[in-house]
Amino acid sequence: HIPKSHDFQLVIANLYAGALLSMGERLFRWTEPGGHCLISGITQNAQDQMIGTYQAIGFQPQWVHDCGEWVAITLKRPKD
């Protein structure tokens, strides 16, 4: 259980794409302003949808790591 009042410099989530899509806003809240969130467990086919969803939430994509059919995406939460 993570209290709602906590935020972190780095949040890492290695989950299936469906879980990452549904948890995006929560991951944004847990990432402190100026901090980073690394999401993985994403197939290349879902990469564009995932980036679009997380940009709409407020994250800025920083880096995409391609590892065969899987990708990891590093996102930054802008400073308020």
mmCIF file with all atom_site columns, C-alpha atoms in Angstrom:
data_model
loop_
_atom_site.group_PDB
_atom_site.id
_atom_site.type_symbol
_atom_site.label_atom_id
_atom_site.label_alt_id
_atom_site.label_comp_id
_atom_site.label_asym_id
_atom_site.label_entity_id
_atom_site.label_seq_id
_atom_site.pdbx_PDB_ins_code
_atom_site.Cartn_x
_atom_site.Cartn_y
_atom_site.Cartn_z
_atom_site.occupancy
_atom_site.B_iso_or_equiv
_atom_site.pdbx_formal_charge
_atom_site.auth_seq_id
_atom_site.auth_comp_id
_atom_site.auth_asym_id
_atom_site.auth_atom_id
_atom_site.pdbx_PDB_model_num
ATOM 1  C CA . HIS A 1 1  ? 0.000  0.000  0.000   1.00 0.00 ? 1  HIS A CA 1
ATOM 2  C CA . ILE A 1 2  ? 1.413  3.391  -1.016  1.00 0.00 ? 2  ILE A CA 1
ATOM 3  C CA . PRO A 1 3  ? -0.055 6.414  0.747   1.00 0.00 ? 3  PRO A CA 1
ATOM 4  C CA . LYS A 1 4  ? -1.613 8.993  -1.583  1.00 0.00 ? 4  LYS A CA 1
ATOM 5  C CA . SER A 1 5  ? 0.608  11.737 -0.195  1.00 0.00 ? 5  SER A CA 1
ATOM 6  C CA . HIS A 1 6  ? 3.878  10.150 -1.339  1.00 0.00 ? 6  HIS A CA 1
ATOM 7  C CA . ASP A 1 7  ? 5.692  10.855 -4.564  1.00 0.00 ? 7  ASP A CA 1
ATOM 8  C CA . PHE A 1 8  ? 9.017  9.499  -5.750  1.00 0.00 ? 8  PHE A CA 1
ATOM 9  C CA . GLN A 1 9  ? 11.950 10.600 -7.924  1.00 0.00 ? 9  GLN A CA 1
ATOM 10 C CA . LEU A 1 10 ? 11.794 7.327  -9.838  1.00 0.00 ? 10 LEU A CA 1
ATOM 11 C CA . VAL A 1 11 ? 8.841  5.007  -10.357 1.00 0.00 ? 11 VAL A CA 1
ATOM 12 C CA . ILE A 1 12 ? 9.319  1.681  -12.182 1.00 0.00 ? 12 ILE A CA 1
ATOM 13 C CA . ALA A 1 13 ? 6.407  -0.385 -13.469 1.00 0.00 ? 13 ALA A CA 1
ATOM 14 C CA . ASN A 1 14 ? 7.001  -3.640 -15.369 1.00 0.00 ? 14 ASN A CA 1
ATOM 15 C CA . LEU A 1 15 ? 3.439  -4.729 -16.102 1.00 0.00 ? 15 LEU A CA 1
ATOM 16 C CA . TYR A 1 16 ? 1.262  -5.842 -18.985 1.00 0.00 ? 16 TYR A CA 1
ATOM 17 C CA . ALA A 1 17 ? 0.115  -3.069 -21.325 1.00 0.00 ? 17 ALA A CA 1
ATOM 18 C CA . GLY A 1 18 ? -3.486 -3.202 -20.071 1.00 0.00 ? 18 GLY A CA 1
ATOM 19 C CA . ALA A 1 19 ? -2.384 -2.628 -16.484 1.00 0.00 ? 19 ALA A CA 1
ATOM 20 C CA . LEU A 1 20 ? -0.045 0.187  -17.525 1.00 0.00 ? 20 LEU A CA 1
ATOM 21 C CA . LEU A 1 21 ? -2.853 1.884  -19.441 1.00 0.00 ? 21 LEU A CA 1
ATOM 22 C CA . SER A 1 22 ? -5.212 1.724  -16.474 1.00 0.00 ? 22 SER A CA 1
ATOM 23 C CA . MET A 1 23 ? -2.560 2.836  -13.951 1.00 0.00 ? 23 MET A CA 1
ATOM 24 C CA . GLY A 1 24 ? -1.181 5.825  -15.872 1.00 0.00 ? 24 GLY A CA 1
ATOM 25 C CA . GLU A 1 25 ? -2.768 8.529  -13.741 1.00 0.00 ? 25 GLU A CA 1
ATOM 26 C CA . ARG A 1 26 ? -1.717 6.772  -10.551 1.00 0.00 ? 26 ARG A CA 1
ATOM 27 C CA . LEU A 1 27 ? 1.876  6.478  -11.794 1.00 0.00 ? 27 LEU A CA 1
ATOM 28 C CA . PHE A 1 28 ? 1.787  10.183 -12.660 1.00 0.00 ? 28 PHE A CA 1
ATOM 29 C CA . ARG A 1 29 ? 0.682  11.051 -9.098  1.00 0.00 ? 29 ARG A CA 1
ATOM 30 C CA . TRP A 1 30 ? 3.406  8.843  -7.614  1.00 0.00 ? 30 TRP A CA 1
ATOM 31 C CA . THR A 1 31 ? 6.131  10.491 -9.722  1.00 0.00 ? 31 THR A CA 1
ATOM 32 C CA . GLU A 1 32 ? 7.318  13.745 -8.187  1.00 0.00 ? 32 GLU A CA 1
ATOM 33 C CA . PRO A 1 33 ? 7.495  16.854 -10.395 1.00 0.00 ? 33 PRO A CA 1
ATOM 34 C CA . GLY A 1 34 ? 10.784 16.627 -12.293 1.00 0.00 ? 34 GLY A CA 1
ATOM 35 C CA . GLY A 1 35 ? 10.978 12.880 -11.596 1.00 0.00 ? 35 GLY A CA 1
ATOM 36 C CA . HIS A 1 36 ? 10.972 9.924  -13.956 1.00 0.00 ? 36 HIS A CA 1
ATOM 37 C CA . CYS A 1 37 ? 8.765  6.912  -14.560 1.00 0.00 ? 37 CYS A CA 1
ATOM 38 C CA . LEU A 1 38 ? 10.061 3.833  -16.375 1.00 0.00 ? 38 LEU A CA 1
ATOM 39 C CA . ILE A 1 39 ? 7.369  1.605  -17.835 1.00 0.00 ? 39 ILE A CA 1
ATOM 40 C CA . SER A 1 40 ? 8.078  -1.769 -19.400 1.00 0.00 ? 40 SER A CA 1
ATOM 41 C CA . GLY A 1 41 ? 6.296  -4.950 -20.361 1.00 0.00 ? 41 GLY A CA 1
ATOM 42 C CA . ILE A 1 42 ? 5.134  -3.266 -23.575 1.00 0.00 ? 42 ILE A CA 1
ATOM 43 C CA . THR A 1 43 ? 5.196  -4.881 -26.998 1.00 0.00 ? 43 THR A CA 1
ATOM 44 C CA . GLN A 1 44 ? 6.309  -2.821 -29.981 1.00 0.00 ? 44 GLN A CA 1
ATOM 45 C CA . ASN A 1 45 ? 2.722  -2.969 -31.267 1.00 0.00 ? 45 ASN A CA 1
ATOM 46 C CA . ALA A 1 46 ? 1.491  -1.099 -28.162 1.00 0.00 ? 46 ALA A CA 1
ATOM 47 C CA . GLN A 1 47 ? 4.319  1.441  -28.015 1.00 0.00 ? 47 GLN A CA 1
ATOM 48 C CA . ASP A 1 48 ? 2.592  4.319  -29.844 1.00 0.00 ? 48 ASP A CA 1
ATOM 49 C CA . GLN A 1 49 ? -0.655 3.888  -27.896 1.00 0.00 ? 49 GLN A CA 1
ATOM 50 C CA . MET A 1 50 ? 1.259  3.820  -24.616 1.00 0.00 ? 50 MET A CA 1
ATOM 51 C CA . ILE A 1 51 ? 3.247  6.966  -25.448 1.00 0.00 ? 51 ILE A CA 1
ATOM 52 C CA . GLY A 1 52 ? 0.092  8.799  -26.543 1.00 0.00 ? 52 GLY A CA 1
ATOM 53 C CA . THR A 1 53 ? -1.782 7.806  -23.399 1.00 0.00 ? 53 THR A CA 1
ATOM 54 C CA . TYR A 1 54 ? 1.033  8.855  -21.078 1.00 0.00 ? 54 TYR A CA 1
ATOM 55 C CA . GLN A 1 55 ? 1.543  12.162 -22.922 1.00 0.00 ? 55 GLN A CA 1
ATOM 56 C CA . ALA A 1 56 ? -2.178 12.911 -22.509 1.00 0.00 ? 56 ALA A CA 1
ATOM 57 C CA . ILE A 1 57 ? -1.777 12.310 -18.753 1.00 0.00 ? 57 ILE A CA 1
ATOM 58 C CA . GLY A 1 58 ? 1.077  14.830 -18.609 1.00 0.00 ? 58 GLY A CA 1
ATOM 59 C CA . PHE A 1 59 ? 4.283  12.801 -18.957 1.00 0.00 ? 59 PHE A CA 1
ATOM 60 C CA . GLN A 1 60 ? 6.980  13.724 -21.468 1.00 0.00 ? 60 GLN A CA 1
ATOM 61 C CA . PRO A 1 61 ? 8.590  10.741 -23.260 1.00 0.00 ? 61 PRO A CA 1
ATOM 62 C CA . GLN A 1 62 ? 12.367 10.846 -22.775 1.00 0.00 ? 62 GLN A CA 1
ATOM 63 C CA . TRP A 1 63 ? 13.673 7.581  -24.162 1.00 0.00 ? 63 TRP A CA 1
ATOM 64 C CA . VAL A 1 64 ? 12.463 4.332  -25.721 1.00 0.00 ? 64 VAL A CA 1
ATOM 65 C CA . HIS A 1 65 ? 14.568 1.207  -25.312 1.00 0.00 ? 65 HIS A CA 1
ATOM 66 C CA . ASP A 1 66 ? 13.861 -1.459 -27.928 1.00 0.00 ? 66 ASP A CA 1
ATOM 67 C CA . CYS A 1 67 ? 14.669 -5.022 -26.868 1.00 0.00 ? 67 CYS A CA 1
ATOM 68 C CA . GLY A 1 68 ? 13.353 -7.255 -29.634 1.00 0.00 ? 68 GLY A CA 1
ATOM 69 C CA . GLU A 1 69 ? 9.570  -7.357 -29.525 1.00 0.00 ? 69 GLU A CA 1
ATOM 70 C CA . TRP A 1 70 ? 9.525  -5.569 -26.144 1.00 0.00 ? 70 TRP A CA 1
ATOM 71 C CA . VAL A 1 71 ? 10.116 -1.921 -25.301 1.00 0.00 ? 71 VAL A CA 1
ATOM 72 C CA . ALA A 1 72 ? 10.698 0.101  -22.166 1.00 0.00 ? 72 ALA A CA 1
ATOM 73 C CA . ILE A 1 73 ? 9.788  3.782  -22.076 1.00 0.00 ? 73 ILE A CA 1
ATOM 74 C CA . THR A 1 74 ? 11.305 6.412  -19.801 1.00 0.00 ? 74 THR A CA 1
ATOM 75 C CA . LEU A 1 75 ? 8.953  9.281  -19.082 1.00 0.00 ? 75 LEU A CA 1
ATOM 76 C CA . LYS A 1 76 ? 9.475  12.551 -17.230 1.00 0.00 ? 76 LYS A CA 1
ATOM 77 C CA . ARG A 1 77 ? 6.895  14.377 -15.174 1.00 0.00 ? 77 ARG A CA 1
ATOM 78 C CA . PRO A 1 78 ? 7.417  18.094 -15.819 1.00 0.00 ? 78 PRO A CA 1
ATOM 79 C CA . LYS A 1 79 ? 8.094  20.350 -12.865 1.00 0.00 ? 79 LYS A CA 1
ATOM 80 C CA . ASP A 1 80 ? 4.976  22.187 -11.761 1.00 0.00 ? 80 ASP A CA 1
#
